[in-house]
Coordinates of C-alpha atoms in Angstrom, one line a residue:
X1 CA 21.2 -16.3 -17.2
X2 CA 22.1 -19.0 -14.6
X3 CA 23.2 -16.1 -12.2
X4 CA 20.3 -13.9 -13.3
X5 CA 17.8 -17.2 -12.2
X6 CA 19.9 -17.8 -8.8
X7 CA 19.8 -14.1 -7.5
X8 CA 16.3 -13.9 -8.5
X9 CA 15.7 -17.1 -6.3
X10 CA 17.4 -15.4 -3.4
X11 CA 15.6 -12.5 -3.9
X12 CA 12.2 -14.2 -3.7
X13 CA 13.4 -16.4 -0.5
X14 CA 12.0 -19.7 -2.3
X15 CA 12.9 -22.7 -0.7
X16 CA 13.1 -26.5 -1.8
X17 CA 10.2 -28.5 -0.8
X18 CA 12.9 -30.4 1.9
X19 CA 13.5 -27.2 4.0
X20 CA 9.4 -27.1 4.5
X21 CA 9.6 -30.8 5.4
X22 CA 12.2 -30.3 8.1
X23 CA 10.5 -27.2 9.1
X24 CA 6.5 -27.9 9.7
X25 CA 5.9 -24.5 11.2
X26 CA 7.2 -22.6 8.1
X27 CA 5.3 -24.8 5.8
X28 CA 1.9 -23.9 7.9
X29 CA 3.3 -20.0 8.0
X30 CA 3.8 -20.4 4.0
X31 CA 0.4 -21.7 3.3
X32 CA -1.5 -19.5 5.7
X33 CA 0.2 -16.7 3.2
X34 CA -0.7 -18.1 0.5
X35 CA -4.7 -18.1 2.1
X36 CA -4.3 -15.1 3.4
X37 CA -3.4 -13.9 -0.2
X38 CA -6.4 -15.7 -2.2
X39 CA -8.5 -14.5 0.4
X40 CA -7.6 -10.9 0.0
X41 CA -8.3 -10.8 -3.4
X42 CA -11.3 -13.0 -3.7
X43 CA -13.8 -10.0 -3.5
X44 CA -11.5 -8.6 -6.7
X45 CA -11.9 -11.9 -8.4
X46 CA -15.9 -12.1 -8.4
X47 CA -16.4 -8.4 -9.1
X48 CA -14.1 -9.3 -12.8
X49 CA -15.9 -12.2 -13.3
X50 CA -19.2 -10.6 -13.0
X51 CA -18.3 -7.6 -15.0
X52 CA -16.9 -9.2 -17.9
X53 CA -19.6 -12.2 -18.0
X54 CA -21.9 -9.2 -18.4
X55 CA -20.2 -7.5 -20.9
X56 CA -19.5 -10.3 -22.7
X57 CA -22.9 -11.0 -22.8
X58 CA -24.0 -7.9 -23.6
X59 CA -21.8 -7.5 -26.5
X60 CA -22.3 -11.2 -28.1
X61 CA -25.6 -9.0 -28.8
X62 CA -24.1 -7.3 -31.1
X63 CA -20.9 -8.9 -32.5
X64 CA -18.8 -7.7 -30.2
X65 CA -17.7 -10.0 -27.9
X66 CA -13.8 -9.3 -29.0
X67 CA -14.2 -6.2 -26.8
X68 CA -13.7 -8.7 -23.8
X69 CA -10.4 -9.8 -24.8
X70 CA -9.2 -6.2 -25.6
X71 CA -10.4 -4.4 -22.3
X72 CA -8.8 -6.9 -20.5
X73 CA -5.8 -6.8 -22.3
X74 CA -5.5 -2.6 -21.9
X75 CA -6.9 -2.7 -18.5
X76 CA -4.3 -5.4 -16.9
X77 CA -1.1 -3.1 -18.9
X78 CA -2.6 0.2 -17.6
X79 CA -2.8 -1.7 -13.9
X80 CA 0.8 -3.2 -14.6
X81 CA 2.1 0.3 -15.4
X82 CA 0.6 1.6 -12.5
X83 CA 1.6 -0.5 -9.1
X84 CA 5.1 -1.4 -11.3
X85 CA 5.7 2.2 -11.0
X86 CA 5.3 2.4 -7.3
X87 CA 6.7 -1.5 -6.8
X88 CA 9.7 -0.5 -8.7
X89 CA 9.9 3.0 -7.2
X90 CA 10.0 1.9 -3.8
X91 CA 12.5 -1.7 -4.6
X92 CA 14.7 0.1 -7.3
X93 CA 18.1 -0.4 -5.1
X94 CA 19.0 -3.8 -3.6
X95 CA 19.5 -4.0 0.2
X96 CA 22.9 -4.6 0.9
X97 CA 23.8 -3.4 -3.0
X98 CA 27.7 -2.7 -1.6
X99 CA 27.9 -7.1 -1.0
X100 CA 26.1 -8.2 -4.4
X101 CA 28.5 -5.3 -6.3
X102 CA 31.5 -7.0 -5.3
X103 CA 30.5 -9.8 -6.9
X104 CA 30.8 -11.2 -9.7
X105 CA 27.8 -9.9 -11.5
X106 CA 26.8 -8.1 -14.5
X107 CA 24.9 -5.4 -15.1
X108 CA 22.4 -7.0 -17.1
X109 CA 22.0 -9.8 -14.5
X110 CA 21.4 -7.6 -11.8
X111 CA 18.8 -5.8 -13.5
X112 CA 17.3 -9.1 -15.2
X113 CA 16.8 -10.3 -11.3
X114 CA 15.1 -7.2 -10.8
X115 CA 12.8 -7.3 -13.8
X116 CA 12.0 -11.0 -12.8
X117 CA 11.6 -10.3 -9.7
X118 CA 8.6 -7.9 -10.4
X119 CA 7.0 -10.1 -12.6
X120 CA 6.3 -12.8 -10.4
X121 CA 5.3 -9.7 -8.6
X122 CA 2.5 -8.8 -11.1
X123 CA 1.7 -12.3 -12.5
X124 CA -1.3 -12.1 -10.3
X125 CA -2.5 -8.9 -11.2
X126 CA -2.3 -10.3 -14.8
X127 CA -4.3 -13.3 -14.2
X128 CA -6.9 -11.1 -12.3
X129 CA -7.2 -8.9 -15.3
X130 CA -7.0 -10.4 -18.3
X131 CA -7.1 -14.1 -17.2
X132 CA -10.9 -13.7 -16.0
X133 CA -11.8 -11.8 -19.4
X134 CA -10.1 -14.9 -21.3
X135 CA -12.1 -17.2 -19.5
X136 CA -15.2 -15.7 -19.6
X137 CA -14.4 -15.3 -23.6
X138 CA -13.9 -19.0 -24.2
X139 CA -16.1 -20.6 -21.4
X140 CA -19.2 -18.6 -22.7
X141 CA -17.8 -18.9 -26.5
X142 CA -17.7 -22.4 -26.7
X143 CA -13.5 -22.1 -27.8
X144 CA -11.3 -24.7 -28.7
X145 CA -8.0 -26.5 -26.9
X146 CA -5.9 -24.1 -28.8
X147 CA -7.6 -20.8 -27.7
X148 CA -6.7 -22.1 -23.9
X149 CA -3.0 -22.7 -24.9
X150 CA -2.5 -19.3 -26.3
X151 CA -4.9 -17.2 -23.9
X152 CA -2.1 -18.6 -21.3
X153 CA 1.1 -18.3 -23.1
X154 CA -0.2 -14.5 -23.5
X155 CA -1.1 -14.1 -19.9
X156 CA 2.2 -14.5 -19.0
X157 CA 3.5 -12.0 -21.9
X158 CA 1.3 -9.4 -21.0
X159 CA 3.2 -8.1 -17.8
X160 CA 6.7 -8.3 -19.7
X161 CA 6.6 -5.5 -21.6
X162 CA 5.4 -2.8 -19.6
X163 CA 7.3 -3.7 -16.4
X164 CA 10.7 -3.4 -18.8
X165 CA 9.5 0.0 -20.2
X166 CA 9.1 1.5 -16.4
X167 CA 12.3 -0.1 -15.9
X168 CA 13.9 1.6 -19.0
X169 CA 12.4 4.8 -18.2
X170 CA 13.9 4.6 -14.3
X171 CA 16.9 3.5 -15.5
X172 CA 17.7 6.6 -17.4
X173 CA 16.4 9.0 -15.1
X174 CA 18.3 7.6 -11.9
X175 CA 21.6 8.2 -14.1
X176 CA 20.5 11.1 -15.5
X177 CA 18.9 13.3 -12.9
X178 CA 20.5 13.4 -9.1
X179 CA 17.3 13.8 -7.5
X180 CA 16.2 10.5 -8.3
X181 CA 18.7 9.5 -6.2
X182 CA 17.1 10.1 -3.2
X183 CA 15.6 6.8 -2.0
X184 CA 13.1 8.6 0.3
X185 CA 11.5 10.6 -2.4
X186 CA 11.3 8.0 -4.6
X187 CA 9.2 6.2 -1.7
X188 CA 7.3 9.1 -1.2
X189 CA 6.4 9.5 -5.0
X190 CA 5.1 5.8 -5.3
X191 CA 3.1 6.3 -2.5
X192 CA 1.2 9.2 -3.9
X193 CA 1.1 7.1 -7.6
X194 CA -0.9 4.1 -5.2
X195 CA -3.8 6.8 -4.1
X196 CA -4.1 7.3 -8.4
X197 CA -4.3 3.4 -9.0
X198 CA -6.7 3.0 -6.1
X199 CA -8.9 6.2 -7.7
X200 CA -8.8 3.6 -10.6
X201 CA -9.9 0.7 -9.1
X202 CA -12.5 2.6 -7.2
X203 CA -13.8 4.1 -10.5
X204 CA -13.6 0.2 -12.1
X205 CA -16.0 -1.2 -9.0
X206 CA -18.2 1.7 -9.3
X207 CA -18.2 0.6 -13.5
X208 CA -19.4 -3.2 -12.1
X209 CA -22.3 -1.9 -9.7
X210 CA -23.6 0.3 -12.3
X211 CA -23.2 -2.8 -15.0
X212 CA -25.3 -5.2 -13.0
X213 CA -28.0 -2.1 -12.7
X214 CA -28.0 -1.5 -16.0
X215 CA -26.6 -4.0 -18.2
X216 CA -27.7 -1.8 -21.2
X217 CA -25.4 0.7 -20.2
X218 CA -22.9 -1.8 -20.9
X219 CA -23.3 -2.0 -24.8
X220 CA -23.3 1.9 -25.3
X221 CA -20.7 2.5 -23.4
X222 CA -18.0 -0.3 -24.3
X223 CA -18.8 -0.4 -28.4
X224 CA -17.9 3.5 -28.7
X225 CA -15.1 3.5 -30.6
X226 CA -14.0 6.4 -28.9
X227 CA -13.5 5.1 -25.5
X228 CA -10.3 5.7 -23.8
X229 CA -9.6 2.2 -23.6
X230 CA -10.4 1.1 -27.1
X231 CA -7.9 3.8 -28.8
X232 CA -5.4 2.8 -26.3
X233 CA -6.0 -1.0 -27.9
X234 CA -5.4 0.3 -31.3
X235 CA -1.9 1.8 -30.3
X236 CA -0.3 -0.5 -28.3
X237 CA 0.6 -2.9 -30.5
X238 CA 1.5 -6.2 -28.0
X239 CA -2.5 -6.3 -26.5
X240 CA -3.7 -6.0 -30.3
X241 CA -1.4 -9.2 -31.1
X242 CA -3.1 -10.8 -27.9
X243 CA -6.2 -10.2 -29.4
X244 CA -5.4 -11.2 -32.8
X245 CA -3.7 -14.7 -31.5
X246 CA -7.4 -15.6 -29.4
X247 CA -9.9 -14.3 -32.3
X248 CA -11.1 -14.9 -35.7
X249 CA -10.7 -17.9 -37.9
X250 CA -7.9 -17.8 -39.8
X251 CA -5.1 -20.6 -37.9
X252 CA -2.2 -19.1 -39.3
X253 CA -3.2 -15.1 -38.8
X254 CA -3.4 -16.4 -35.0
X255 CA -0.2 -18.6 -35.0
X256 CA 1.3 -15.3 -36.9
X257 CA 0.2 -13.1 -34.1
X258 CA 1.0 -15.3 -31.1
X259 CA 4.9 -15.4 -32.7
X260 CA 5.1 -11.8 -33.6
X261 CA 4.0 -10.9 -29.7
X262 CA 6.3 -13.8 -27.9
X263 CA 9.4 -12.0 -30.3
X264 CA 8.5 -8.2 -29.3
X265 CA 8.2 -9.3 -25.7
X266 CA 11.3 -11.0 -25.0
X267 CA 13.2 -8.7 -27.8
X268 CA 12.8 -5.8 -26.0
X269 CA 13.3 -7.9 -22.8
X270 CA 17.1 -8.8 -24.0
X271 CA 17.5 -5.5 -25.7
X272 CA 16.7 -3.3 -22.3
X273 CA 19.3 -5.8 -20.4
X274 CA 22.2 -5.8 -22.9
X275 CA 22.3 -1.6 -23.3
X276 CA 21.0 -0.3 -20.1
X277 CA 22.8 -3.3 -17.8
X278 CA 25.8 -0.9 -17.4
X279 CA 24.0 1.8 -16.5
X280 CA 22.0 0.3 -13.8
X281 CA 24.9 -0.7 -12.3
X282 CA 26.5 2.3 -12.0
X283 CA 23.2 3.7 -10.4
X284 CA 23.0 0.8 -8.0
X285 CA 27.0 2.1 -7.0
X286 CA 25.6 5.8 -6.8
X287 CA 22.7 4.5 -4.2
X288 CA 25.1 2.5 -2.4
X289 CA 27.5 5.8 -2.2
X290 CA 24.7 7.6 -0.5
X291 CA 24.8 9.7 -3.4
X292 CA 22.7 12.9 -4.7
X293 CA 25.3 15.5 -5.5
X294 CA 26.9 17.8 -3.6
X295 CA 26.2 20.4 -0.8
X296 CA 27.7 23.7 -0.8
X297 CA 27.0 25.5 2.9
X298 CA 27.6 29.3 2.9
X299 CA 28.9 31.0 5.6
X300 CA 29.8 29.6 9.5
X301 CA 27.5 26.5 10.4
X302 CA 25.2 27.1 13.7
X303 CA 24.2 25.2 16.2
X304 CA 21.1 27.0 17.9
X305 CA 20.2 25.0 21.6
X306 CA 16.3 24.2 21.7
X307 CA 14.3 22.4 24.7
X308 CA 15.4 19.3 25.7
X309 CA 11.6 17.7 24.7
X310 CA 11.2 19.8 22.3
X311 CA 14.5 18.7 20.5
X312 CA 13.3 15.0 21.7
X313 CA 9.9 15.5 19.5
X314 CA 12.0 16.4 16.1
X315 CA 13.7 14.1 16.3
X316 CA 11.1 11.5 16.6
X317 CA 9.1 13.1 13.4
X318 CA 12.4 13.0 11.4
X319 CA 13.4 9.3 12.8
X320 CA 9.3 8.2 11.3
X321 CA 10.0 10.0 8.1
X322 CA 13.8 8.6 7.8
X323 CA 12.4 5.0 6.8
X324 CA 9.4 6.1 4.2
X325 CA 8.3 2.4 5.3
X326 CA 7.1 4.0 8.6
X327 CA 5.7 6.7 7.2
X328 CA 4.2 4.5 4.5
X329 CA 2.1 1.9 6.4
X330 CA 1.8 4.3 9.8
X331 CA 1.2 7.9 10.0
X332 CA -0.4 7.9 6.2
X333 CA -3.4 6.0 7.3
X334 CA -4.8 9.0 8.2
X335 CA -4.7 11.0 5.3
X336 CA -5.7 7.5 2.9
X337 CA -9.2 6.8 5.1
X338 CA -10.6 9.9 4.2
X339 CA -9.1 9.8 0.7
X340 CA -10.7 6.9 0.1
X341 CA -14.3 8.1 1.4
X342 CA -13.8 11.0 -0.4
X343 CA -13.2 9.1 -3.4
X344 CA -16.2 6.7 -3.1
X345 CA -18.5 9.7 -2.5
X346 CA -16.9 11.4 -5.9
X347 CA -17.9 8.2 -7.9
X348 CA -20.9 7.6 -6.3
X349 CA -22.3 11.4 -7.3
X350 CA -23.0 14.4 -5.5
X351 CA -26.1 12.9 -4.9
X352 CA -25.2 10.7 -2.1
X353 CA -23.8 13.6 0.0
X354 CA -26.9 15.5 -1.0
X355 CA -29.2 13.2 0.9
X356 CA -27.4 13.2 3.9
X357 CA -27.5 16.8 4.3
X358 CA -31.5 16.1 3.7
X359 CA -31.5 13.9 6.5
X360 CA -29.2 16.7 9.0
X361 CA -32.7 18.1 10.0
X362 CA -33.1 15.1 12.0
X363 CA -31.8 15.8 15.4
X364 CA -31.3 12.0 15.9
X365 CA -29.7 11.3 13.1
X366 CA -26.8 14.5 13.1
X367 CA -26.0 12.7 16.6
X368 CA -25.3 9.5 15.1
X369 CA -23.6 11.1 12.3
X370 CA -21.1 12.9 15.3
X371 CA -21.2 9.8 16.8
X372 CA -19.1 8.6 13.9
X373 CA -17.2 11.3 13.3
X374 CA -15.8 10.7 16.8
X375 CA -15.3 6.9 16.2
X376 CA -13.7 8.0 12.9
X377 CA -11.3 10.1 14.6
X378 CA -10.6 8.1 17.3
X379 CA -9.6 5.3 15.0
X380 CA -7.4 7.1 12.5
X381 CA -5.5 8.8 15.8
X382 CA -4.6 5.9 17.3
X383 CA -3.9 3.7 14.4
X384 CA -1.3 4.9 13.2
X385 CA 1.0 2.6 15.6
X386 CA 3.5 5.3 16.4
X387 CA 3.5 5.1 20.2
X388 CA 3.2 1.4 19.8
X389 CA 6.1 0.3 17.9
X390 CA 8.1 3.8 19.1
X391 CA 11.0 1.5 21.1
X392 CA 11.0 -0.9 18.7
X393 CA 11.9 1.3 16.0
X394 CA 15.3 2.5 18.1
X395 CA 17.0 -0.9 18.4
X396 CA 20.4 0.5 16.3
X397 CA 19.9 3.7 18.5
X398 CA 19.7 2.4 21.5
X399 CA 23.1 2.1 22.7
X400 CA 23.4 6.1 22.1
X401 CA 20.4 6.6 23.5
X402 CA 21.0 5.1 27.0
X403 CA 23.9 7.7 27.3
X404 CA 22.7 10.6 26.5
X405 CA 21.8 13.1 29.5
X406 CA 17.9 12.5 28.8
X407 CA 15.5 11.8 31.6
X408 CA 13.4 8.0 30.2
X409 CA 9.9 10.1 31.0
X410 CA 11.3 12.7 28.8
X411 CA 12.4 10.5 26.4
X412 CA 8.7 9.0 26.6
X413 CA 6.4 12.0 26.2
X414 CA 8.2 12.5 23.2
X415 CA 7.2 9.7 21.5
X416 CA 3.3 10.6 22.4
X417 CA 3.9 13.8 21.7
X418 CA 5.0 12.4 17.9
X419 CA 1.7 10.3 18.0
X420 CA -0.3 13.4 19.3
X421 CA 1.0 14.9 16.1
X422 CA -0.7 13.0 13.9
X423 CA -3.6 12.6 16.4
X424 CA -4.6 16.3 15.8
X425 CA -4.1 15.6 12.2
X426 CA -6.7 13.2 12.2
X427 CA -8.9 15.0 14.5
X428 CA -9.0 18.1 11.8
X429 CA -9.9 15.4 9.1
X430 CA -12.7 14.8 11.4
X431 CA -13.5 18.0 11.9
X432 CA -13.5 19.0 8.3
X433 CA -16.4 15.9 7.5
X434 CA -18.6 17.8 10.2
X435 CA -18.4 21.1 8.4
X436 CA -18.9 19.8 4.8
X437 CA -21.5 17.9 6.2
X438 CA -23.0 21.3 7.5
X439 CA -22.9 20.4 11.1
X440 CA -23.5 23.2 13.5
X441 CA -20.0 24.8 14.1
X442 CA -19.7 24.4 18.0
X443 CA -20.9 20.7 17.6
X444 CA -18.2 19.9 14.7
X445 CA -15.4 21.7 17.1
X446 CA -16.4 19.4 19.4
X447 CA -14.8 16.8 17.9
X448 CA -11.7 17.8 18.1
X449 CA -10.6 17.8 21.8
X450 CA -12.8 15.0 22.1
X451 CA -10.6 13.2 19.5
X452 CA -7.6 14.0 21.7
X453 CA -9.1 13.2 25.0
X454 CA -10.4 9.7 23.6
X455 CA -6.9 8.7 21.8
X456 CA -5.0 9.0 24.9
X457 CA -5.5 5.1 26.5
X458 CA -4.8 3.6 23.0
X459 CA -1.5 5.8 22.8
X460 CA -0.4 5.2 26.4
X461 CA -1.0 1.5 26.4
X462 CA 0.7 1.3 23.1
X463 CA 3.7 3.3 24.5
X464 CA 3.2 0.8 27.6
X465 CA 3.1 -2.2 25.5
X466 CA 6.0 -1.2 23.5
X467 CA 8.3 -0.4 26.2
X468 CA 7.6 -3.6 28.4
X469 CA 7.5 -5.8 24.9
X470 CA 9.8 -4.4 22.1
X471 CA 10.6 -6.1 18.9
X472 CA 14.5 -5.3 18.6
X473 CA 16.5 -7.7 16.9
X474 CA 15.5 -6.9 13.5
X475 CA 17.6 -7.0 10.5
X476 CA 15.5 -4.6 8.0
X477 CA 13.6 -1.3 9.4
X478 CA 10.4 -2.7 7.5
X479 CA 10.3 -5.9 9.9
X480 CA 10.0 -3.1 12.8
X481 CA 6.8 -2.0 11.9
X482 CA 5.1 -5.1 10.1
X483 CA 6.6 -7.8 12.3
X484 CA 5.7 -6.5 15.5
X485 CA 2.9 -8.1 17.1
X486 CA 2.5 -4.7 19.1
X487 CA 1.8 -2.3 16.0
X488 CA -1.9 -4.6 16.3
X489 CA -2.8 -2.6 19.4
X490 CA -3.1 0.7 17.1
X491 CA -6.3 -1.4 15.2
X492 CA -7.6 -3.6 17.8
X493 CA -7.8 -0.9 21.2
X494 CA -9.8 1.7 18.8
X495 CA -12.1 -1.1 17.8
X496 CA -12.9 -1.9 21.0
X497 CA -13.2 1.4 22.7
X498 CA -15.2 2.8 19.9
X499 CA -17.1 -0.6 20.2
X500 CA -18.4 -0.2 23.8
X501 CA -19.1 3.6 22.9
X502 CA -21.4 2.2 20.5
X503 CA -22.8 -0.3 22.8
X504 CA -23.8 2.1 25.2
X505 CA -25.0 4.6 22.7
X506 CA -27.2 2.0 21.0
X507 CA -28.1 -1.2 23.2
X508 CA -28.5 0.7 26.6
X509 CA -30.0 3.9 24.4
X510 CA -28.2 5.9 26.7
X511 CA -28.9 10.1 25.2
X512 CA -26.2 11.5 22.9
X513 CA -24.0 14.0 25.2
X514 CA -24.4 12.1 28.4
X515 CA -22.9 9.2 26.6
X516 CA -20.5 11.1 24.4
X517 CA -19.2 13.0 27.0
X518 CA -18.9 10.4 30.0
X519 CA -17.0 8.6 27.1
X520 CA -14.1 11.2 26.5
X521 CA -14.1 11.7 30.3
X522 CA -13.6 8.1 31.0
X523 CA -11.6 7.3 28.1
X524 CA -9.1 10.2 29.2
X525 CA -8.9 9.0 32.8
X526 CA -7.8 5.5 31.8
X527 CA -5.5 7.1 29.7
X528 CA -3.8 9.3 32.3
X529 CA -3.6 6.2 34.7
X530 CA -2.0 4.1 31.6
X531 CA 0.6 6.9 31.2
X532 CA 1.3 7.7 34.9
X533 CA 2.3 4.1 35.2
X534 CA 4.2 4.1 32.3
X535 CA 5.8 7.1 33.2
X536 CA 6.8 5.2 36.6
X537 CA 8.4 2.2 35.0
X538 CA 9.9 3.7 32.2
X539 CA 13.7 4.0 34.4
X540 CA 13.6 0.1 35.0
X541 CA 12.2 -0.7 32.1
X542 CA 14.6 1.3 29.6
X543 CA 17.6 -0.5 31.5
X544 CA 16.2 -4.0 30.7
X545 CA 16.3 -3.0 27.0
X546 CA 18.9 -4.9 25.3
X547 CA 19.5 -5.8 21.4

């Protein structure tokens, strides 16, 4: 346990209260963090505690307050379930596994750190979910010291259980199937389970607008017994415990409950360590081995000679897709913006999208609506960061790199030939709005080299930027990407450009093509002088490049 405790401290970098006395600017970086945190999921906090204040009071109506307790107590293990698959997916194998294996550590206390590791992880996503409901219940029902004891000695059980069942079922499979094996995928497949959880959240503020509409709603909807939620409460046994421990009258029925929930908990806690512990160490040595199975190659192996920048441009797709973390938090942006309007126009009813098309017959108003398609484009091409954090991301290639027989401004216009890649990409997605929206076809194809034309001075100076600035003493791929200052220019440059493209449009009521079109014109004229004198630098600046 001692071990188990230490690693899990490591793992979580904490650090005595001394280290942040001796080091004031880590202290101020720690608490900005934390701010930064509380601020992010404020909005999340007041949406909960004005859906279940509502409920609550809705249901008191009707005797069924209880409801509270047991929506909260479903919904935070369905939400747990959810981002631990994806958590767990992507932070299954330790960095550096090879070191900690040839220690001397158990199975049991490598996967303990793990599971502990992930619940401080979720603790938050537990107090946002069931913690509000709990104190909306005994706020607004008048309960006792005791009900305040136990709602918080549950809070804390409520993520232990179904983080140790995903870890069970990943467990098994990762010794049991070889395709788990592959660390990519595994990335790959969290990332598509994180568009399902956010479908859920979406669908869960959509429940809230609708709820302070029409609070009626409320009671129909949440006292039918057949609702998803409520049969779920009925099976799983540890949130009907939870429930049982907060409500009714009977002392000992509660005390009963509370005990018989803290014992299944931490039972199957203990149990999942002490018979799977082996086995997840024997994974962990798999991943370390770079395993997946074997490859057999039939007949004589090939080497077929391609263009020097086209050779240059694979291997820049294949060196973004080789760290999912790249691919993850760069390149993906484009396909999750749309996903996410899509989804909000799903929940919000064909209706939405209905009157738009209404409004379509207003010449004014389809220019605005290109307008933004342009802006949207624009955005999603350039913010992607690949041009702007393309050197930083070859600091342990670099020293191969500088003696191959590749010209620098080859080398260069393949990296924004990678970012074009996506560019188009996002251009389509923006082309694809314009036609659902039944925008005229030569005005929705429009969009699409203007897309291109307009991205080129964000992905130039972010090339530029990169080049002249690189982050490359890194330790971990991941600190490539989200500790470099430069992968800002990819949100800030579209902002700004689409910003004064508005200001024109709008303030200066300049008319639609004039505007649009000196826009793409000038925009692609910066660009060309950005990547002309990147282009001229690129031999003395490539030199300077040292890790």
């Amino acid at each position: 346990m001692r071990k188990t405790l230490q690693l899990t401290k490591v793992l979580l970098a904490v650090r005595s209260f001394s280290y942040y006395r001796q080091n004031p600017k880590e202290f101020l970086k720690a608490i900005g963090f934390i701010v930064l945190i509380l601020f992010s999921l404020s909005g999340l906090f007041s949406m909960n505690v004005v859906f279940y204040k509502n409920l609550f009071l809705a249901l008191k109506q009707v005797n069924l307050e209880s409801t509270v307790l047991a929506l909260g107590a479903v919904n935070t293990v369905l939400i747990i379930l959810a981002l631990g698959v994806i958590t767990i997916l992507s932070g299954y194998y330790y960095d550096g596994a090879e070191y900690l294996l040839a220690l001397s550590l158990k199975g049991r206390e490598l996967l303990g750190a793990k599971i502990l590791v992930n619940y401080f992880y979720h603790l938050p996503i537990a107090v946002l979910f069931f913690g509000i409901p709990a104190g909306v219940y005994g706020y607004f029902g008048g309960e006792g010291f005791y009900y305040w004891v136990t709602a918080f000695l549950n809070l804390f059980l409520l993520p232990i259980l179904p983080l140790t069942l995903v870890f069970i079922v990943f467990v098994l499979i990762f010794r049991s199937f070889s395709f788990a094996r592959k660390k990519d995928l595994l990335m790959y497949v969290g990332g598509i389970i994180g568009l399902g959880a956010a479908i859920l959240i979406q669908k869960f503020s959509n429940t809230v607008q609708m709820a302070e509409k029409n609070p009626g709603m409320l009671v129909a909807k949440f006292s039918d017994p057949n609702l998803i939620n409520l049969k779920l409460y009925k099976i799983y046994l540890p949130a009907l415990l939870t429930v049982k421990s907060l409500t009714g009258e009977d002392v000992t029925i509660k005390a009963f409950s509370l005990g018989a929930n803290i014992i299944l908990s931490l039972g199957l806690l203990a149990l999942g360590l002490y018979t799977l512990g082996r086995a997840y160490e024997k994974s962990l040595k798999v991943g370390a081995e770079g395993g997946g199975g074997r490859r057999r190659v039939k007949g004589e192996l090939t080497f077929t000679p391609k263009p020097v920048f086209t050779s240059n441009l694979l291997r820049e797709i294949r060196l973004m897709n080789r760290e999912p973390v790249y691919f993850l938090n760069g390149p993906l942006v484009i396909i999750i913006i749309p996903f996410v309007f899509g989804i909000s126009f799903y929940f919000q009813g064909i209706t939405g999208l209905s009157e738009i098309k209404k409004l379509l017959g207003n010449k004014a108003f389809e220019n605005y609506l290109l307008a933004g398609l342009l802006s949207l484009g624009v955005f999603l091409a350039a913010a992607t960061n690949i041009t702007s954090t393309a050197i930083s991301r070859e600091a342990k290639e670099l020293y191969y790199l500088k003696s191959l027989p590749v010209s620098e401004k080859t080398w260069l216009l393949g990296k924004l030939a990678h970012g074009y890649v996506f560019g188009i990409i996002a251009s389509l997605f923006a082309v694809g709005g314009a036609f659902l929206l039944k925008i005229s076809g030569l005005k929705a194809l429009f969009i699409l080299p203007a897309v291109l034309l307009s991205a080129l001075p964000v992905l130039a100076a972010g090339l530029l930027l990169d080049l002249k600035r690189p982050y490359l003493n890194w330790d971990h791929p991941q600190k490539a990407f989200k500790q470099n200052l430069n992968a800002t220019v990819g949100i800030f440059f579209p902002f700004m450009q689409i910003g004064l493209y508005w200001l024109f449009f709008l303030k200066f009521k300049l008319s639609f093509w004039p505007c649009t079109v000196g826009f793409v014109g000038l925009s692609f004229l910066i660009g060309l002088g950005v990547l002309f004198y990147t282009l001229k630098d690129a031999q003395s600046s490539f030199l300077k490049l040292e890790v």
